[in-house]
Amino acid sequence: MKEHIQLLRQIRTTLVKELDGLSLEQLNYIPESHKNNIVWNIGHCLVVQQLLCYGLSNLTPYVDKSIGIKYKKGSAPEAPVTQEEVDWLKEMLLKSVDLLEKDLEEGKFQTFKPYTVGFGTHLTSIEDTVRFNNVHEGIHYGYLLALKKLL
């Protein structure tokens, strides 16, 4: 699992770096051809990781339920986010990797409810979920890069 956690840490570090130099207006910009923005993709990565890893393991996620609703699958931005929220998302993107690593090392993931994700991958363990989550975040990194080109 160590290599998958390290990959997650690298993905998250890259996502945070992509936000550097972008204004709040750019982060909140939704092109006519899209239904979300750069900051939504960041929040979505955090929320999905929390819901899949912790929710399916019957553990309490580290993100508040209101954040989960705001960035869950199928949601879309309803209002611009503040700089405070952007800063919190950036911090939690990195902090949540450390928390996941610690929780894995401490053996907190004792149960798991199998789940099939939208494009058909069947998750049966926390290990499956961590691996899949890296793929999911790679997809959203691609969306983020595409959205940056439309600024």
mmCIF file with all atom_site columns, C-alpha atoms in Angstrom:
data_model
loop_
_atom_site.group_PDB
_atom_site.id
_atom_site.type_symbol
_atom_site.label_atom_id
_atom_site.label_alt_id
_atom_site.label_comp_id
_atom_site.label_asym_id
_atom_site.label_entity_id
_atom_site.label_seq_id
_atom_site.pdbx_PDB_ins_code
_atom_site.Cartn_x
_atom_site.Cartn_y
_atom_site.Cartn_z
_atom_site.occupancy
_atom_site.B_iso_or_equiv
_atom_site.pdbx_formal_charge
_atom_site.auth_seq_id
_atom_site.auth_comp_id
_atom_site.auth_asym_id
_atom_site.auth_atom_id
_atom_site.pdbx_PDB_model_num
ATOM 1   C CA . MET A 1 1   ? 0.000   0.000  0.000   1.00 0.00 ? 1   MET A CA 1
ATOM 2   C CA . LYS A 1 2   ? 2.917   2.358  0.643   1.00 0.00 ? 2   LYS A CA 1
ATOM 3   C CA . GLU A 1 3   ? 3.492   2.940  -3.080  1.00 0.00 ? 3   GLU A CA 1
ATOM 4   C CA . HIS A 1 4   ? -0.203  3.709  -3.639  1.00 0.00 ? 4   HIS A CA 1
ATOM 5   C CA . ILE A 1 5   ? -0.225  6.201  -0.771  1.00 0.00 ? 5   ILE A CA 1
ATOM 6   C CA . GLN A 1 6   ? 2.934   7.793  -2.168  1.00 0.00 ? 6   GLN A CA 1
ATOM 7   C CA . LEU A 1 7   ? 1.251   8.089  -5.577  1.00 0.00 ? 7   LEU A CA 1
ATOM 8   C CA . LEU A 1 8   ? -1.805  9.686  -3.941  1.00 0.00 ? 8   LEU A CA 1
ATOM 9   C CA . ARG A 1 9   ? 0.474   12.152 -2.159  1.00 0.00 ? 9   ARG A CA 1
ATOM 10  C CA . GLN A 1 10  ? 2.146   13.037 -5.481  1.00 0.00 ? 10  GLN A CA 1
ATOM 11  C CA . ILE A 1 11  ? -1.211  13.476 -7.241  1.00 0.00 ? 11  ILE A CA 1
ATOM 12  C CA . ARG A 1 12  ? -2.468  15.710 -4.444  1.00 0.00 ? 12  ARG A CA 1
ATOM 13  C CA . THR A 1 13  ? 0.734   17.786 -4.401  1.00 0.00 ? 13  THR A CA 1
ATOM 14  C CA . THR A 1 14  ? 0.399   18.260 -8.152  1.00 0.00 ? 14  THR A CA 1
ATOM 15  C CA . LEU A 1 15  ? -3.274  19.267 -7.837  1.00 0.00 ? 15  LEU A CA 1
ATOM 16  C CA . VAL A 1 16  ? -2.417  21.885 -5.210  1.00 0.00 ? 16  VAL A CA 1
ATOM 17  C CA . LYS A 1 17  ? 0.439   23.262 -7.349  1.00 0.00 ? 17  LYS A CA 1
ATOM 18  C CA . GLU A 1 18  ? -1.943  23.626 -10.299 1.00 0.00 ? 18  GLU A CA 1
ATOM 19  C CA . LEU A 1 19  ? -3.974  26.081 -8.218  1.00 0.00 ? 19  LEU A CA 1
ATOM 20  C CA . ASP A 1 20  ? -0.990  28.345 -7.575  1.00 0.00 ? 20  ASP A CA 1
ATOM 21  C CA . GLY A 1 21  ? -1.195  31.560 -9.524  1.00 0.00 ? 21  GLY A CA 1
ATOM 22  C CA . LEU A 1 22  ? -4.909  31.225 -10.289 1.00 0.00 ? 22  LEU A CA 1
ATOM 23  C CA . SER A 1 23  ? -7.285  33.895 -9.054  1.00 0.00 ? 23  SER A CA 1
ATOM 24  C CA . LEU A 1 24  ? -10.450 33.122 -7.169  1.00 0.00 ? 24  LEU A CA 1
ATOM 25  C CA . GLU A 1 25  ? -12.350 34.184 -10.286 1.00 0.00 ? 25  GLU A CA 1
ATOM 26  C CA . GLN A 1 26  ? -10.420 31.663 -12.404 1.00 0.00 ? 26  GLN A CA 1
ATOM 27  C CA . LEU A 1 27  ? -10.947 28.868 -9.879  1.00 0.00 ? 27  LEU A CA 1
ATOM 28  C CA . ASN A 1 28  ? -14.708 29.535 -9.898  1.00 0.00 ? 28  ASN A CA 1
ATOM 29  C CA . TYR A 1 29  ? -15.041 30.003 -13.673 1.00 0.00 ? 29  TYR A CA 1
ATOM 30  C CA . ILE A 1 30  ? -17.423 27.550 -15.356 1.00 0.00 ? 30  ILE A CA 1
ATOM 31  C CA . PRO A 1 31  ? -17.068 27.470 -19.158 1.00 0.00 ? 31  PRO A CA 1
ATOM 32  C CA . GLU A 1 32  ? -20.341 27.307 -21.104 1.00 0.00 ? 32  GLU A CA 1
ATOM 33  C CA . SER A 1 33  ? -19.388 23.824 -22.305 1.00 0.00 ? 33  SER A CA 1
ATOM 34  C CA . HIS A 1 34  ? -18.971 22.487 -18.735 1.00 0.00 ? 34  HIS A CA 1
ATOM 35  C CA . LYS A 1 35  ? -21.039 22.125 -15.576 1.00 0.00 ? 35  LYS A CA 1
ATOM 36  C CA . ASN A 1 36  ? -18.236 22.535 -13.047 1.00 0.00 ? 36  ASN A CA 1
ATOM 37  C CA . ASN A 1 37  ? -15.009 24.422 -12.424 1.00 0.00 ? 37  ASN A CA 1
ATOM 38  C CA . ILE A 1 38  ? -11.434 23.902 -11.264 1.00 0.00 ? 38  ILE A CA 1
ATOM 39  C CA . VAL A 1 39  ? -12.159 24.198 -7.556  1.00 0.00 ? 39  VAL A CA 1
ATOM 40  C CA . TRP A 1 40  ? -15.101 21.781 -7.804  1.00 0.00 ? 40  TRP A CA 1
ATOM 41  C CA . ASN A 1 41  ? -12.760 19.133 -9.261  1.00 0.00 ? 41  ASN A CA 1
ATOM 42  C CA . ILE A 1 42  ? -10.396 19.631 -6.319  1.00 0.00 ? 42  ILE A CA 1
ATOM 43  C CA . GLY A 1 43  ? -13.189 19.364 -3.756  1.00 0.00 ? 43  GLY A CA 1
ATOM 44  C CA . HIS A 1 44  ? -14.635 16.365 -5.573  1.00 0.00 ? 44  HIS A CA 1
ATOM 45  C CA . CYS A 1 45  ? -11.335 14.469 -5.353  1.00 0.00 ? 45  CYS A CA 1
ATOM 46  C CA . LEU A 1 46  ? -11.193 15.043 -1.608  1.00 0.00 ? 46  LEU A CA 1
ATOM 47  C CA . VAL A 1 47  ? -14.830 14.087 -0.994  1.00 0.00 ? 47  VAL A CA 1
ATOM 48  C CA . VAL A 1 48  ? -14.838 10.949 -3.135  1.00 0.00 ? 48  VAL A CA 1
ATOM 49  C CA . GLN A 1 49  ? -11.688 9.658  -1.442  1.00 0.00 ? 49  GLN A CA 1
ATOM 50  C CA . GLN A 1 50  ? -13.297 10.229 1.951   1.00 0.00 ? 50  GLN A CA 1
ATOM 51  C CA . LEU A 1 51  ? -16.622 8.645  1.011   1.00 0.00 ? 51  LEU A CA 1
ATOM 52  C CA . LEU A 1 52  ? -15.072 5.616  -0.655  1.00 0.00 ? 52  LEU A CA 1
ATOM 53  C CA . CYS A 1 53  ? -12.330 4.897  1.867   1.00 0.00 ? 53  CYS A CA 1
ATOM 54  C CA . TYR A 1 54  ? -14.067 5.863  5.077   1.00 0.00 ? 54  TYR A CA 1
ATOM 55  C CA . GLY A 1 55  ? -17.743 5.614  4.215   1.00 0.00 ? 55  GLY A CA 1
ATOM 56  C CA . LEU A 1 56  ? -17.480 2.124  2.720   1.00 0.00 ? 56  LEU A CA 1
ATOM 57  C CA . SER A 1 57  ? -15.413 1.061  5.740   1.00 0.00 ? 57  SER A CA 1
ATOM 58  C CA . ASN A 1 58  ? -18.076 2.299  8.167   1.00 0.00 ? 58  ASN A CA 1
ATOM 59  C CA . LEU A 1 59  ? -15.720 4.986  9.516   1.00 0.00 ? 59  LEU A CA 1
ATOM 60  C CA . THR A 1 60  ? -16.456 8.676  9.917   1.00 0.00 ? 60  THR A CA 1
ATOM 61  C CA . PRO A 1 61  ? -14.931 10.783 7.120   1.00 0.00 ? 61  PRO A CA 1
ATOM 62  C CA . TYR A 1 62  ? -12.684 13.698 8.076   1.00 0.00 ? 62  TYR A CA 1
ATOM 63  C CA . VAL A 1 63  ? -14.765 16.090 5.957   1.00 0.00 ? 63  VAL A CA 1
ATOM 64  C CA . ASP A 1 64  ? -18.022 17.615 7.114   1.00 0.00 ? 64  ASP A CA 1
ATOM 65  C CA . LYS A 1 65  ? -21.247 16.278 5.622   1.00 0.00 ? 65  LYS A CA 1
ATOM 66  C CA . SER A 1 66  ? -22.005 19.685 4.041   1.00 0.00 ? 66  SER A CA 1
ATOM 67  C CA . ILE A 1 67  ? -18.711 19.515 2.112   1.00 0.00 ? 67  ILE A CA 1
ATOM 68  C CA . GLY A 1 68  ? -19.585 15.973 1.057   1.00 0.00 ? 68  GLY A CA 1
ATOM 69  C CA . ILE A 1 69  ? -22.897 17.123 -0.371  1.00 0.00 ? 69  ILE A CA 1
ATOM 70  C CA . LYS A 1 70  ? -21.308 20.102 -2.126  1.00 0.00 ? 70  LYS A CA 1
ATOM 71  C CA . TYR A 1 71  ? -18.696 18.040 -3.992  1.00 0.00 ? 71  TYR A CA 1
ATOM 72  C CA . LYS A 1 72  ? -20.229 14.575 -4.302  1.00 0.00 ? 72  LYS A CA 1
ATOM 73  C CA . LYS A 1 73  ? -20.731 12.750 -7.591  1.00 0.00 ? 73  LYS A CA 1
ATOM 74  C CA . GLY A 1 74  ? -23.433 14.434 -9.657  1.00 0.00 ? 74  GLY A CA 1
ATOM 75  C CA . SER A 1 75  ? -23.209 17.773 -7.872  1.00 0.00 ? 75  SER A CA 1
ATOM 76  C CA . ALA A 1 76  ? -22.311 21.082 -9.490  1.00 0.00 ? 76  ALA A CA 1
ATOM 77  C CA . PRO A 1 77  ? -21.204 24.429 -8.097  1.00 0.00 ? 77  PRO A CA 1
ATOM 78  C CA . GLU A 1 78  ? -24.151 26.440 -6.809  1.00 0.00 ? 78  GLU A CA 1
ATOM 79  C CA . ALA A 1 79  ? -22.189 29.550 -5.799  1.00 0.00 ? 79  ALA A CA 1
ATOM 80  C CA . PRO A 1 80  ? -18.607 30.782 -6.009  1.00 0.00 ? 80  PRO A CA 1
ATOM 81  C CA . VAL A 1 81  ? -16.295 29.499 -3.284  1.00 0.00 ? 81  VAL A CA 1
ATOM 82  C CA . THR A 1 82  ? -14.390 31.841 -1.010  1.00 0.00 ? 82  THR A CA 1
ATOM 83  C CA . GLN A 1 83  ? -10.629 32.068 -0.658  1.00 0.00 ? 83  GLN A CA 1
ATOM 84  C CA . GLU A 1 84  ? -10.995 30.544 2.811   1.00 0.00 ? 84  GLU A CA 1
ATOM 85  C CA . GLU A 1 85  ? -12.641 27.453 1.326   1.00 0.00 ? 85  GLU A CA 1
ATOM 86  C CA . VAL A 1 86  ? -9.980  27.152 -1.366  1.00 0.00 ? 86  VAL A CA 1
ATOM 87  C CA . ASP A 1 87  ? -7.271  27.350 1.294   1.00 0.00 ? 87  ASP A CA 1
ATOM 88  C CA . TRP A 1 88  ? -9.060  24.730 3.413   1.00 0.00 ? 88  TRP A CA 1
ATOM 89  C CA . LEU A 1 89  ? -9.461  22.390 0.418   1.00 0.00 ? 89  LEU A CA 1
ATOM 90  C CA . LYS A 1 90  ? -5.776  22.700 -0.429  1.00 0.00 ? 90  LYS A CA 1
ATOM 91  C CA . GLU A 1 91  ? -4.791  21.968 3.159   1.00 0.00 ? 91  GLU A CA 1
ATOM 92  C CA . MET A 1 92  ? -7.172  18.999 3.467   1.00 0.00 ? 92  MET A CA 1
ATOM 93  C CA . LEU A 1 93  ? -6.047  17.520 0.157   1.00 0.00 ? 93  LEU A CA 1
ATOM 94  C CA . LEU A 1 94  ? -2.591  17.057 1.659   1.00 0.00 ? 94  LEU A CA 1
ATOM 95  C CA . LYS A 1 95  ? -3.589  16.396 5.278   1.00 0.00 ? 95  LYS A CA 1
ATOM 96  C CA . SER A 1 96  ? -6.074  13.680 4.306   1.00 0.00 ? 96  SER A CA 1
ATOM 97  C CA . VAL A 1 97  ? -3.283  11.638 2.715   1.00 0.00 ? 97  VAL A CA 1
ATOM 98  C CA . ASP A 1 98  ? -1.382  11.648 6.005   1.00 0.00 ? 98  ASP A CA 1
ATOM 99  C CA . LEU A 1 99  ? -4.567  10.707 7.883   1.00 0.00 ? 99  LEU A CA 1
ATOM 100 C CA . LEU A 1 100 ? -5.312  7.858  5.478   1.00 0.00 ? 100 LEU A CA 1
ATOM 101 C CA . GLU A 1 101 ? -1.763  6.545  5.774   1.00 0.00 ? 101 GLU A CA 1
ATOM 102 C CA . LYS A 1 102 ? -1.927  6.710  9.583   1.00 0.00 ? 102 LYS A CA 1
ATOM 103 C CA . ASP A 1 103 ? -5.351  5.042  9.698   1.00 0.00 ? 103 ASP A CA 1
ATOM 104 C CA . LEU A 1 104 ? -4.133  2.243  7.407   1.00 0.00 ? 104 LEU A CA 1
ATOM 105 C CA . GLU A 1 105 ? -1.035  1.691  9.560   1.00 0.00 ? 105 GLU A CA 1
ATOM 106 C CA . GLU A 1 106 ? -3.203  1.579  12.697  1.00 0.00 ? 106 GLU A CA 1
ATOM 107 C CA . GLY A 1 107 ? -5.502  -1.031 11.127  1.00 0.00 ? 107 GLY A CA 1
ATOM 108 C CA . LYS A 1 108 ? -8.647  1.078  11.383  1.00 0.00 ? 108 LYS A CA 1
ATOM 109 C CA . PHE A 1 109 ? -10.141 -0.358 8.176   1.00 0.00 ? 109 PHE A CA 1
ATOM 110 C CA . GLN A 1 110 ? -11.614 -3.571 9.553   1.00 0.00 ? 110 GLN A CA 1
ATOM 111 C CA . THR A 1 111 ? -14.835 -3.763 7.539   1.00 0.00 ? 111 THR A CA 1
ATOM 112 C CA . PHE A 1 112 ? -15.690 -2.895 3.955   1.00 0.00 ? 112 PHE A CA 1
ATOM 113 C CA . LYS A 1 113 ? -18.975 -2.734 2.073   1.00 0.00 ? 113 LYS A CA 1
ATOM 114 C CA . PRO A 1 114 ? -18.317 -3.808 -1.554  1.00 0.00 ? 114 PRO A CA 1
ATOM 115 C CA . TYR A 1 115 ? -19.267 -1.153 -4.082  1.00 0.00 ? 115 TYR A CA 1
ATOM 116 C CA . THR A 1 116 ? -19.278 -0.852 -7.871  1.00 0.00 ? 116 THR A CA 1
ATOM 117 C CA . VAL A 1 117 ? -18.241 2.578  -9.135  1.00 0.00 ? 117 VAL A CA 1
ATOM 118 C CA . GLY A 1 118 ? -19.852 4.369  -12.063 1.00 0.00 ? 118 GLY A CA 1
ATOM 119 C CA . PHE A 1 119 ? -17.741 2.883  -14.823 1.00 0.00 ? 119 PHE A CA 1
ATOM 120 C CA . GLY A 1 120 ? -17.959 -0.664 -13.534 1.00 0.00 ? 120 GLY A CA 1
ATOM 121 C CA . THR A 1 121 ? -14.963 -1.259 -11.277 1.00 0.00 ? 121 THR A CA 1
ATOM 122 C CA . HIS A 1 122 ? -15.999 -3.383 -8.299  1.00 0.00 ? 122 HIS A CA 1
ATOM 123 C CA . LEU A 1 123 ? -14.305 -2.411 -5.043  1.00 0.00 ? 123 LEU A CA 1
ATOM 124 C CA . THR A 1 124 ? -14.082 -5.168 -2.436  1.00 0.00 ? 124 THR A CA 1
ATOM 125 C CA . SER A 1 125 ? -11.457 -3.850 -0.010  1.00 0.00 ? 125 SER A CA 1
ATOM 126 C CA . ILE A 1 126 ? -9.755  -0.717 1.226   1.00 0.00 ? 126 ILE A CA 1
ATOM 127 C CA . GLU A 1 127 ? -6.750  -1.683 -0.915  1.00 0.00 ? 127 GLU A CA 1
ATOM 128 C CA . ASP A 1 128 ? -8.913  -1.810 -4.061  1.00 0.00 ? 128 ASP A CA 1
ATOM 129 C CA . THR A 1 129 ? -10.349 1.545  -3.093  1.00 0.00 ? 129 THR A CA 1
ATOM 130 C CA . VAL A 1 130 ? -7.017  3.296  -2.570  1.00 0.00 ? 130 VAL A CA 1
ATOM 131 C CA . ARG A 1 131 ? -5.802  2.013  -5.947  1.00 0.00 ? 131 ARG A CA 1
ATOM 132 C CA . PHE A 1 132 ? -9.023  3.027  -7.716  1.00 0.00 ? 132 PHE A CA 1
ATOM 133 C CA . ASN A 1 133 ? -9.011  6.435  -6.054  1.00 0.00 ? 133 ASN A CA 1
ATOM 134 C CA . ASN A 1 134 ? -5.657  7.226  -7.677  1.00 0.00 ? 134 ASN A CA 1
ATOM 135 C CA . VAL A 1 135 ? -7.171  6.516  -11.090 1.00 0.00 ? 135 VAL A CA 1
ATOM 136 C CA . HIS A 1 136 ? -10.187 8.675  -10.242 1.00 0.00 ? 136 HIS A CA 1
ATOM 137 C CA . GLU A 1 137 ? -8.001  11.583 -9.180  1.00 0.00 ? 137 GLU A CA 1
ATOM 138 C CA . GLY A 1 138 ? -5.898  11.226 -12.319 1.00 0.00 ? 138 GLY A CA 1
ATOM 139 C CA . ILE A 1 139 ? -9.071  11.645 -14.369 1.00 0.00 ? 139 ILE A CA 1
ATOM 140 C CA . HIS A 1 140 ? -9.973  14.813 -12.486 1.00 0.00 ? 140 HIS A CA 1
ATOM 141 C CA . TYR A 1 141 ? -6.431  16.115 -12.887 1.00 0.00 ? 141 TYR A CA 1
ATOM 142 C CA . GLY A 1 142 ? -7.069  15.838 -16.636 1.00 0.00 ? 142 GLY A CA 1
ATOM 143 C CA . TYR A 1 143 ? -10.335 17.761 -16.251 1.00 0.00 ? 143 TYR A CA 1
ATOM 144 C CA . LEU A 1 144 ? -8.504  20.428 -14.265 1.00 0.00 ? 144 LEU A CA 1
ATOM 145 C CA . LEU A 1 145 ? -5.895  20.821 -17.022 1.00 0.00 ? 145 LEU A CA 1
ATOM 146 C CA . ALA A 1 146 ? -8.615  21.066 -19.668 1.00 0.00 ? 146 ALA A CA 1
ATOM 147 C CA . LEU A 1 147 ? -10.453 23.710 -17.637 1.00 0.00 ? 147 LEU A CA 1
ATOM 148 C CA . LYS A 1 148 ? -7.226  25.711 -17.226 1.00 0.00 ? 148 LYS A CA 1
ATOM 149 C CA . LYS A 1 149 ? -6.883  25.848 -21.023 1.00 0.00 ? 149 LYS A CA 1
ATOM 150 C CA . LEU A 1 150 ? -10.333 27.424 -21.230 1.00 0.00 ? 150 LEU A CA 1
ATOM 151 C CA . LEU A 1 151 ? -9.451  30.316 -18.885 1.00 0.00 ? 151 LEU A CA 1
#
